[in-house]
mmCIF file of C-alpha atoms and ligand atoms in Angstrom:
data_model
loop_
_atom_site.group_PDB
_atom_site.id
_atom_site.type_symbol
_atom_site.label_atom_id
_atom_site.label_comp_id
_atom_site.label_asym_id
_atom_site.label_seq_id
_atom_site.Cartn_x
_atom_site.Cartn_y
_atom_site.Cartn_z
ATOM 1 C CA UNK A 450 -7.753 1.937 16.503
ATOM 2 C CA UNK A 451 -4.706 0.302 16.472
ATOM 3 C CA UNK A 452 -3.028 -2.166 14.142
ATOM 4 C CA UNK A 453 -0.077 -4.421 14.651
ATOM 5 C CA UNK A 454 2.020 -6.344 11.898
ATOM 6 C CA UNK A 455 2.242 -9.953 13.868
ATOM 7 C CA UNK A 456 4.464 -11.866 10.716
ATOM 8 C CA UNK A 457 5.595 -9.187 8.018
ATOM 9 C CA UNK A 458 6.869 -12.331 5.705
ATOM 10 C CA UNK A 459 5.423 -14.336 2.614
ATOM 11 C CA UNK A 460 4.760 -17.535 2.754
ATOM 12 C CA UNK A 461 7.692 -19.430 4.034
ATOM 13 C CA UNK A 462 9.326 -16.882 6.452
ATOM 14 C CA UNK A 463 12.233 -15.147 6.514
ATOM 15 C CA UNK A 464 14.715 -17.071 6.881
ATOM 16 C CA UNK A 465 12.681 -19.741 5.112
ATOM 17 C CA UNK A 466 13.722 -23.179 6.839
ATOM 18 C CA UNK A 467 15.375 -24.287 3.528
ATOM 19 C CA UNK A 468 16.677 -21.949 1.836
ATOM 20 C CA UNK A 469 20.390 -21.056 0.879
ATOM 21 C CA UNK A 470 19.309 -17.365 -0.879
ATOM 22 C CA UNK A 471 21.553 -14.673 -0.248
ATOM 23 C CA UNK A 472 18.988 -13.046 2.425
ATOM 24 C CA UNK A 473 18.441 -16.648 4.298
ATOM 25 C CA UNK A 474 21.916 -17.616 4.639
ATOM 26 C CA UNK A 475 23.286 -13.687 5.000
ATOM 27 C CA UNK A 476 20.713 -13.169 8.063
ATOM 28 C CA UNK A 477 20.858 -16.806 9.912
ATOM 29 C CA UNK A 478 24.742 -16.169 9.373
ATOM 30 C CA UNK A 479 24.898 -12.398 10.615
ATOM 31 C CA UNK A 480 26.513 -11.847 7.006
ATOM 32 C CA UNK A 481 23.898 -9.465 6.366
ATOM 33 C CA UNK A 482 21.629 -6.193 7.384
ATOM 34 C CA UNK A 483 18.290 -7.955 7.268
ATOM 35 C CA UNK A 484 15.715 -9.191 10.274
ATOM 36 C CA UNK A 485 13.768 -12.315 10.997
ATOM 37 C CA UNK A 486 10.316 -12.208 9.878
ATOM 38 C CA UNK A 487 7.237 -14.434 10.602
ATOM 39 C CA UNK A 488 4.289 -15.142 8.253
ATOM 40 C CA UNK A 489 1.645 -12.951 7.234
ATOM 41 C CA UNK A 490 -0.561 -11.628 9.546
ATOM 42 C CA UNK A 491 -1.888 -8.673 10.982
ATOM 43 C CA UNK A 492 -3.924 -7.433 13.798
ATOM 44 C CA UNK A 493 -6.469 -4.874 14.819
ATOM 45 C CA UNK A 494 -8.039 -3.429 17.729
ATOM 46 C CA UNK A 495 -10.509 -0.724 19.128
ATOM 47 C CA UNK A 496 -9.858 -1.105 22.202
ATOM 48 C CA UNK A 497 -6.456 -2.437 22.875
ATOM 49 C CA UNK A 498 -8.014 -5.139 24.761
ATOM 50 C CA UNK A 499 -9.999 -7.515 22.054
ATOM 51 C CA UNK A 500 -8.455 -8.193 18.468
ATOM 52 C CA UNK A 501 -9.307 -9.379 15.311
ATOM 53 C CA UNK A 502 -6.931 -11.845 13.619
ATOM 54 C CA UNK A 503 -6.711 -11.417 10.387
ATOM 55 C CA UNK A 504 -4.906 -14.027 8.365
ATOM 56 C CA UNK A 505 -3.986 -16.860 11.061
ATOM 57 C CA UNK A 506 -0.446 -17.252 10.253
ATOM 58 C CA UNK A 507 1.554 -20.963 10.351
ATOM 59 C CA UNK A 508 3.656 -19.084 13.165
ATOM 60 C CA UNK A 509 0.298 -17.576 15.183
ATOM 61 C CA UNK A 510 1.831 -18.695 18.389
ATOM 62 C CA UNK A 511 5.233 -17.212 18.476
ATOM 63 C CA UNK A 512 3.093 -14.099 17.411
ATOM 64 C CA UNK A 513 0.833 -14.315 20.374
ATOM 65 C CA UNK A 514 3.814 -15.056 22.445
ATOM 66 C CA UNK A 515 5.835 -11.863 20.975
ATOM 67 C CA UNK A 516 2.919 -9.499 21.453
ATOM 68 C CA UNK A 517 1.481 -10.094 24.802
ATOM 69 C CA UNK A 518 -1.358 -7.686 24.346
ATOM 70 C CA UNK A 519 -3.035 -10.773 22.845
ATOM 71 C CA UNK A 520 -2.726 -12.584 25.622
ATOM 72 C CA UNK A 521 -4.743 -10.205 28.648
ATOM 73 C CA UNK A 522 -5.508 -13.123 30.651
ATOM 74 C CA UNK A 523 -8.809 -12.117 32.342
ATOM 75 C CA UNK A 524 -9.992 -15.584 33.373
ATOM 76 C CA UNK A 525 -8.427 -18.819 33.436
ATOM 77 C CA UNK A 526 -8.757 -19.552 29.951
ATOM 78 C CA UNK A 527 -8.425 -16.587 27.803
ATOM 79 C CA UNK A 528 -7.085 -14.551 24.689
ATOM 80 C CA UNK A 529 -7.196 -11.189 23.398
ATOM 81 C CA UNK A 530 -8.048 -12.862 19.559
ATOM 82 C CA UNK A 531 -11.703 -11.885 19.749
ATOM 83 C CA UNK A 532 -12.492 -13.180 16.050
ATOM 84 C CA UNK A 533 -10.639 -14.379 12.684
ATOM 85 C CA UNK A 534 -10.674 -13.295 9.071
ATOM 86 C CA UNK A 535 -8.874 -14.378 6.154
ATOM 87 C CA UNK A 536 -8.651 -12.958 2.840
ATOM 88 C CA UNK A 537 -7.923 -16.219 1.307
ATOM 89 C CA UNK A 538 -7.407 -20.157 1.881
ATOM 90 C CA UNK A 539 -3.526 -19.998 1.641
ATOM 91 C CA UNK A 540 -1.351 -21.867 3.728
ATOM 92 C CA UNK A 541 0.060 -19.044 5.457
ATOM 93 C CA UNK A 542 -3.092 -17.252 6.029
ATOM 94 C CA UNK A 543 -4.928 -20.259 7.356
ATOM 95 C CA UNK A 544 -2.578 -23.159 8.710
ATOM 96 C CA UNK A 545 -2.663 -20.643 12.390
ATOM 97 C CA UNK A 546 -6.612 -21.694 12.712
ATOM 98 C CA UNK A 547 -5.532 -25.427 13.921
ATOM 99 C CA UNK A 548 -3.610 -23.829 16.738
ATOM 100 C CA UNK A 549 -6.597 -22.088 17.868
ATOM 101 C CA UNK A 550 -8.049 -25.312 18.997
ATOM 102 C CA UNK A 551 -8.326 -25.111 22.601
ATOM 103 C CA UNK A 552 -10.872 -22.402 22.332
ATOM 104 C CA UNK A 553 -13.492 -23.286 25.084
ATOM 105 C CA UNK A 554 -16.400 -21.729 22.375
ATOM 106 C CA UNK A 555 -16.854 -21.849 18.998
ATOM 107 C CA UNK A 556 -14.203 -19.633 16.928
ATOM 108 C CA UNK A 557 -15.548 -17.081 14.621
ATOM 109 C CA UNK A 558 -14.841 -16.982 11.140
ATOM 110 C CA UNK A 559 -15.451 -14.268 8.693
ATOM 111 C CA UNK A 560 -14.480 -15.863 5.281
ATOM 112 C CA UNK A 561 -16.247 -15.319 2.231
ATOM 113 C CA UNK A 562 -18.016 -18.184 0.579
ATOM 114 C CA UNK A 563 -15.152 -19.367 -1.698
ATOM 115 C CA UNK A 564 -12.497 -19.249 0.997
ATOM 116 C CA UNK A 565 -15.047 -21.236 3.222
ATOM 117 C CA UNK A 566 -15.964 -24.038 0.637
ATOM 118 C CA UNK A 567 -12.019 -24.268 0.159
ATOM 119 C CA UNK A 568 -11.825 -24.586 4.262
ATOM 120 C CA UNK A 569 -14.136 -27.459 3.969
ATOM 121 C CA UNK A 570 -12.716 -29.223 1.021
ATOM 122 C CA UNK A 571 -9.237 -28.659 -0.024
ATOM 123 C CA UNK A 572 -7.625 -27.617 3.034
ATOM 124 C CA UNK A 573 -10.560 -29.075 5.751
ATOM 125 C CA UNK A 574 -9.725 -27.256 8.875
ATOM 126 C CA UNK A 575 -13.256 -26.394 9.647
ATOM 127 C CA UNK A 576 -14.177 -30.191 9.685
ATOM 128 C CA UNK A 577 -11.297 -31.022 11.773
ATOM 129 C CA UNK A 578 -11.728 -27.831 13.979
ATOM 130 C CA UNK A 579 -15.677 -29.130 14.357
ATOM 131 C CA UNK A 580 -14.132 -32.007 16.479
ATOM 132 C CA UNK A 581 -12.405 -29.395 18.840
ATOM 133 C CA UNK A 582 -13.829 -26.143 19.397
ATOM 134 C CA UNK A 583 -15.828 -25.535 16.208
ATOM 135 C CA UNK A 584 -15.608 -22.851 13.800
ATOM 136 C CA UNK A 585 -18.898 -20.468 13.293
ATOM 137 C CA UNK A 586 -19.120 -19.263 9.754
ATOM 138 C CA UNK A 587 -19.580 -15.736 9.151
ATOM 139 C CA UNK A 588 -19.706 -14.772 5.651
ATOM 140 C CA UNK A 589 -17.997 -12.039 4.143
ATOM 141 C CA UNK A 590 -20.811 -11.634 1.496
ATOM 142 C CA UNK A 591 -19.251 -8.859 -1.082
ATOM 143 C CA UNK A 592 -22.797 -7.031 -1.672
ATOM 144 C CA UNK A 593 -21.150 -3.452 -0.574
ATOM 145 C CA UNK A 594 -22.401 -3.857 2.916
ATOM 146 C CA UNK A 595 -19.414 -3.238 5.235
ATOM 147 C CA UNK A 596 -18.602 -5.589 8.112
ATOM 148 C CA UNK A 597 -19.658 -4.724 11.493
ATOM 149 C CA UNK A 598 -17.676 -7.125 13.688
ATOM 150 C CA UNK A 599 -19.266 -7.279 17.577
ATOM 151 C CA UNK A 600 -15.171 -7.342 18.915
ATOM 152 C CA UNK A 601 -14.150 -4.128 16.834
ATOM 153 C CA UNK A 602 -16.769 -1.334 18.336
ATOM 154 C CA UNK A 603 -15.876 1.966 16.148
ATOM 155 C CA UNK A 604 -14.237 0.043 13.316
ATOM 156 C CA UNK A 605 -16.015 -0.733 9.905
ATOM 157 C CA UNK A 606 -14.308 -3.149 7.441
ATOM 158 C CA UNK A 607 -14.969 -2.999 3.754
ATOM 159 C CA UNK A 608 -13.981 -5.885 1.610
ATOM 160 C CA UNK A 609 -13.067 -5.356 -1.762
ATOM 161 C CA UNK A 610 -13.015 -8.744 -4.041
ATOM 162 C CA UNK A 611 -9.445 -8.762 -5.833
ATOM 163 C CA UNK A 612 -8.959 -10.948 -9.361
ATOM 164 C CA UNK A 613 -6.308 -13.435 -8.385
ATOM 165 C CA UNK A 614 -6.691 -16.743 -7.727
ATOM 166 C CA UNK A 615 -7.746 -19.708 -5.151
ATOM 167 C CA UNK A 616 -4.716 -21.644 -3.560
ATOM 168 C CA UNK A 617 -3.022 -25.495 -5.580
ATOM 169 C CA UNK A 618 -5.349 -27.262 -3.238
ATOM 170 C CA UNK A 619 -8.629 -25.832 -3.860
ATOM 171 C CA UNK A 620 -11.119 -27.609 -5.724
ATOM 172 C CA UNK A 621 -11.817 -24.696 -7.827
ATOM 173 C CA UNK A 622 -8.197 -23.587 -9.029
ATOM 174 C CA UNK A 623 -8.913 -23.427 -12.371
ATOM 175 C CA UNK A 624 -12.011 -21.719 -11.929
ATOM 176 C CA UNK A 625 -11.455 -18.480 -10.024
ATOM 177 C CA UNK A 626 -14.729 -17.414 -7.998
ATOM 178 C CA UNK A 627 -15.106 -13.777 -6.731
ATOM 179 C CA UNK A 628 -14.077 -13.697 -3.264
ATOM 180 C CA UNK A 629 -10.818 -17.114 -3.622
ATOM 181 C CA UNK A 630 -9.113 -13.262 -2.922
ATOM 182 C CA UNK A 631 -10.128 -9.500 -0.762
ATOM 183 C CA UNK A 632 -8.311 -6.756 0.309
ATOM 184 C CA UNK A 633 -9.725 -4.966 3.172
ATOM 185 C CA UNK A 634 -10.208 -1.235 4.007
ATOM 186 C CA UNK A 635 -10.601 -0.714 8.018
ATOM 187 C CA UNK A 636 -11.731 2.068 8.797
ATOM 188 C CA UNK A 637 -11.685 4.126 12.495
ATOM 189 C CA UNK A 638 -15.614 5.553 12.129
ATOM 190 C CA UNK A 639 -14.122 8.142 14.839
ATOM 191 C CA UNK A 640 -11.452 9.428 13.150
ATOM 192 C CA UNK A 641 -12.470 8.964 9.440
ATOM 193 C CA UNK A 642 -9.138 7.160 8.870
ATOM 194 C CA UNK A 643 -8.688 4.549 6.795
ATOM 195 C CA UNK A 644 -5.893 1.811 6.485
ATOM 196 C CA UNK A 645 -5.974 -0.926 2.991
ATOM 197 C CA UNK A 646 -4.252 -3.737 3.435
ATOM 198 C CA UNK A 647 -3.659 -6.251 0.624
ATOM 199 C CA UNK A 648 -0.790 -8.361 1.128
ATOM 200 C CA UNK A 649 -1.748 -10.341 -2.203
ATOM 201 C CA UNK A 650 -2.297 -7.423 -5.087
ATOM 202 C CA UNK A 651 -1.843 -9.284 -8.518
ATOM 203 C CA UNK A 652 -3.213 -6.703 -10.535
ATOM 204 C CA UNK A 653 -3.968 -2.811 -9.835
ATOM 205 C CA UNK A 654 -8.008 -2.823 -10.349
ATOM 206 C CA UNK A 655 -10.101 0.682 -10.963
ATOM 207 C CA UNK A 656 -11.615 -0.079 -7.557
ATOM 208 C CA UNK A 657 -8.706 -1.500 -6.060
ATOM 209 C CA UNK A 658 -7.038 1.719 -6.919
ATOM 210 C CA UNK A 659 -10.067 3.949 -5.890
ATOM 211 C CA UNK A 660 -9.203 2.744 -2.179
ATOM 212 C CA UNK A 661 -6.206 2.956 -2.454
ATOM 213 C CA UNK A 662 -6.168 6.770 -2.933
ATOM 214 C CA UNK A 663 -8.509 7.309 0.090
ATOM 215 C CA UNK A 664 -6.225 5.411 2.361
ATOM 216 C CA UNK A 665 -4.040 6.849 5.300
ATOM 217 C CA UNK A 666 -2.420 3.825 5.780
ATOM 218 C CA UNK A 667 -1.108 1.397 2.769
ATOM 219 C CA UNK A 668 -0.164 -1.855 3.591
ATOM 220 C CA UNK A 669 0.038 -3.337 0.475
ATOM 221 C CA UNK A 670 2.056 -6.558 -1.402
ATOM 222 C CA UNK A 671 5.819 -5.820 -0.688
ATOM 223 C CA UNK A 672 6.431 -10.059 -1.832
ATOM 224 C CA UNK A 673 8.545 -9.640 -4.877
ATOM 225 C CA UNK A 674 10.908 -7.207 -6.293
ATOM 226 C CA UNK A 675 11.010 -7.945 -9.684
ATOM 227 C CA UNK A 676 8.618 -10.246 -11.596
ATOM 228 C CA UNK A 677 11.553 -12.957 -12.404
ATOM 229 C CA UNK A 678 13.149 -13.290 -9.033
ATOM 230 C CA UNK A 679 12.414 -16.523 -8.126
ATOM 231 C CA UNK A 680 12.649 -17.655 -11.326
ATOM 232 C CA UNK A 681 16.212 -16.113 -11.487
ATOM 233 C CA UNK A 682 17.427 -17.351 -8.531
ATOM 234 C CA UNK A 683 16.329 -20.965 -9.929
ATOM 235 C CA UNK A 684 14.362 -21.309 -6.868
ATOM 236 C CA UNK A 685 10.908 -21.482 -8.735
ATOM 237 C CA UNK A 686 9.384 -21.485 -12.574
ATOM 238 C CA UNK A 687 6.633 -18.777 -11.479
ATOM 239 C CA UNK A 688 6.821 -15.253 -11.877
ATOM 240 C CA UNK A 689 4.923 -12.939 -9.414
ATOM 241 C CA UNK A 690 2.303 -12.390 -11.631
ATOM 242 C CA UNK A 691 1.553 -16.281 -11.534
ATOM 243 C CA UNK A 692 1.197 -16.284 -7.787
ATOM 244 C CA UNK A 693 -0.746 -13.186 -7.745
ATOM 245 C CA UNK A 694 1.814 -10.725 -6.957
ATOM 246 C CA UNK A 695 2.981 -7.398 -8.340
ATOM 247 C CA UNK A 696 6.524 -6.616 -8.288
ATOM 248 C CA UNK A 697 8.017 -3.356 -6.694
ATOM 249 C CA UNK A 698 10.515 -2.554 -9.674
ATOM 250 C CA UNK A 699 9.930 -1.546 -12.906
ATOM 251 C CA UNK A 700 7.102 -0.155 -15.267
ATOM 252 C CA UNK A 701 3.689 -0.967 -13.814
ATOM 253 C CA UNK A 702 5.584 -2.126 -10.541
ATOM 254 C CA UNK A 703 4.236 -0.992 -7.035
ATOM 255 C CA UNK A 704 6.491 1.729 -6.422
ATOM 256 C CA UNK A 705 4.940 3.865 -9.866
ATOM 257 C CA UNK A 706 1.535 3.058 -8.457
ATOM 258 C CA UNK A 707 2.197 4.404 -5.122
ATOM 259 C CA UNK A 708 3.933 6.830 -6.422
ATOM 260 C CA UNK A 709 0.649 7.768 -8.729
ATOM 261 C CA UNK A 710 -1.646 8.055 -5.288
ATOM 262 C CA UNK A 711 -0.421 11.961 -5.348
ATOM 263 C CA UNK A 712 1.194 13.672 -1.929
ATOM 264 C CA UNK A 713 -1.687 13.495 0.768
ATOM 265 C CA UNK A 714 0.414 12.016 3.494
ATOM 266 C CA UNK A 715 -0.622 8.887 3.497
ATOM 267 C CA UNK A 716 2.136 6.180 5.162
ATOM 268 C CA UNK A 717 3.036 3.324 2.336
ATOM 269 C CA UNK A 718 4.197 0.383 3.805
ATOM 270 C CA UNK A 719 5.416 -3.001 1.812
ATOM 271 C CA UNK A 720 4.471 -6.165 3.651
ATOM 272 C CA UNK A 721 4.061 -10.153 2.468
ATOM 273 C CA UNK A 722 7.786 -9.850 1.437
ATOM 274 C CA UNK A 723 9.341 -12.994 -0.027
ATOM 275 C CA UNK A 724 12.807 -14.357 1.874
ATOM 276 C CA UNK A 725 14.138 -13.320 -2.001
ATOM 277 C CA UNK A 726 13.434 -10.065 -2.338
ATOM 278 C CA UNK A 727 16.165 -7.838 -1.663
ATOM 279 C CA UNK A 728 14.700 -4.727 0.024
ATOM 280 C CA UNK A 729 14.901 -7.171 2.816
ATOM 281 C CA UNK A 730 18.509 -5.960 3.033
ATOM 282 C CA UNK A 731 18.470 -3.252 5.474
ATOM 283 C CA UNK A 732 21.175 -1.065 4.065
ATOM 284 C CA UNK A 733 20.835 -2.184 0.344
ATOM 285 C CA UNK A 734 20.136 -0.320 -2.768
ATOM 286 C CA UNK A 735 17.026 -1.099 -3.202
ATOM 287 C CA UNK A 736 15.903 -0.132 0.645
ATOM 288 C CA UNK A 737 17.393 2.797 -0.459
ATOM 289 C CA UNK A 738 15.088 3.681 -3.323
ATOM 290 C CA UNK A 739 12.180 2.722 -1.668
ATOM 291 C CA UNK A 740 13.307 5.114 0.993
ATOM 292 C CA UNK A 741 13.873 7.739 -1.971
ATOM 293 C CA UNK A 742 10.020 7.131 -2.715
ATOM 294 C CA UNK A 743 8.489 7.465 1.169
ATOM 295 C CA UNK A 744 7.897 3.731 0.646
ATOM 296 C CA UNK A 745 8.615 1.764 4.295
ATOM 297 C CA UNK A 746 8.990 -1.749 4.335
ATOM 298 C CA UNK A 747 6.968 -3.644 7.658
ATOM 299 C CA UNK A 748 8.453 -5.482 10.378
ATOM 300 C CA UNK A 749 7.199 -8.221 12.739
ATOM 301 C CA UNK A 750 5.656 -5.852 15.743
ATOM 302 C CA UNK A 751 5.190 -2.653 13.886
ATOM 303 C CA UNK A 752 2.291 -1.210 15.131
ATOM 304 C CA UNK A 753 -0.070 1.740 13.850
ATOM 305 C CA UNK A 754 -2.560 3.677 15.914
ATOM 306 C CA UNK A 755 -4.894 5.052 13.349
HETATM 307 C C1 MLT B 219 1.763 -16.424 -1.730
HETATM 308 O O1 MLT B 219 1.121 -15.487 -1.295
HETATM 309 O O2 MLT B 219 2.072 -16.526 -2.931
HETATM 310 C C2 MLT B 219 2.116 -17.462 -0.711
HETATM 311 O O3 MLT B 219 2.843 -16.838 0.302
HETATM 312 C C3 MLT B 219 2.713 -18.678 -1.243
HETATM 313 C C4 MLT B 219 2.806 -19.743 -0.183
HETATM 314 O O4 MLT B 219 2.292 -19.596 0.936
HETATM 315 O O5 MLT B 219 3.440 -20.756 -0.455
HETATM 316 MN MN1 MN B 220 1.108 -15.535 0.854
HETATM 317 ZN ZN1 ZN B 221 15.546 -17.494 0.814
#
């Protein structure tokens, strides 16, 4: 099974189009150690040959056209993205599903119920897709049943609901339903290995943590480094905790939770990491403690085989 990071970044980007931080301006003037990243997304294949998007990312097609493995062009019409899922109805998870419009067949779409009703409401791309190729439904139903997608033979895909909530837009911000958020835990049925991915992890759950210790591969929230940083920066009024984020740094931060998962060899790699957050700096300090901890921060095109 293989995985590939497609956009490694929060919401925004790296360098976010209008933004003066120290990262944005230091790596679109060369002043700094740091590398371009696109938004959050992720692939993953059996087979090399058919993937499964998950999270359709505003910048899906400079993904597709950086990884060409998406693109095996078998007939005249053609791409490697077998099937979508998203863990949530953000705009950087879903904004890629427009661009997927030229589909000559329906698109399929494995949402769970809250992320769909917020797909046909607050942020309608499944109406607006039904005018092009369609969008077919197919719900991510959080009974403990894992996910047997017909494009991934071999891989199973558990989704775990998280406690976080639904994006500005949806109709139901203020009243968080279970499933506005998942994380997901792929697993290769051959090898036994498991990957959890959870690029939005606002609060360390019992069962969020359960998976998390049976994982070989962590890719978990890598946005923020401290709680305040945006807020410190006078960029925005929200901590991380307010989006739905936990910070690296600091008591309760992701780097003691890792840290807590014990020495079984499992890789732990940041990704969703905000344009702030200074790990981003390639030869930094704090690059250099998460080093000190075994903790890797993802890049656009990193790829796992599992
Ligand atoms: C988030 O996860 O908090 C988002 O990246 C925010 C956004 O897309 O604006
Ligand atoms: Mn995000
Ligand atoms: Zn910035």
């Amino acid at each position: 099974m293989k995985i590939k990071v497609l956009g490694s970044s929060a919401g925004g980007g790296f360098p976010q189009w209008n933004c003066n931080c120290r990262n944005c301006d230091g790596v679109r003037r060369g002043t700094i150690k740091a590398t371009r990243r696109t938004q959050s997304s992720i692939a993953v294949s059996a087979n090399g040959e058919d993937w499964l998007l998950v999270n359709a990312s505003p910048d899906l097609l400079a993904q597709i056209a950086a990884n060409p493995e998406l693109q095996p062009a078998r007939r005249a019409r053609d791409s490697g993205i077998a099937a979508v899922l998203v863990i949530d109805a953000q705009i950087d998870h879903v904004t890629g599903l427009l661009m997927l419009r030229e589909r000559d067949t329906p698109l399929p779409l494995y949402a769970t119920n809250a992320v769909w009703q917020d797909l046909c409401s607050g942020f309608p791309v499944a109406p607006i897709l039904s005018h092009y190729c369609g969008v077919e439904h197919r719900r991510i139903a959080l009974d403990g049943a894992p996910l047997a997608i017909d494009a991934l033979g071999g891989v199973q895909i558990d989704a775990l609901p998280l406690s976080s909530k639904a994006p500005p837009y949806s109709p139901h911000r203020n009243a968080p339903e279970r499933g506005d958020n998942i994380g997901l835990v792929i697993t290769n049925r051959q090898t036994g290995k498991r990957v959890f991915y959870a690029p939005g992890l606002g609060a360390i759950e019992a069962h969020v943590l359960a998976a998390m210790r049976e994982a070989d591969l962590l890719l978990v929230d890598g946005t923020l480094w401290t709680a305040d940083e945006m807020i410190r920066l006078e960029l925005s009024k929200k901590t991380a905790a307010d989006m739905g984020h936990l910070q690296q740094s600091g008591p309760g931060g992701m780097i003691e939770v890792l840290d807590s998962l014990g020495a079984h060899n499992a890789r732990k790699v940041l990704i969703h990491i905000n344009n702030t957050n200074p790990i981003l700096v390639e030869d930094g300090p704090e690059r250099r403690i998460l080093t000190e901890h075994g903790i890797e921060v993802a890049y656009d095109g990193m790829t796992f085989e599992i």
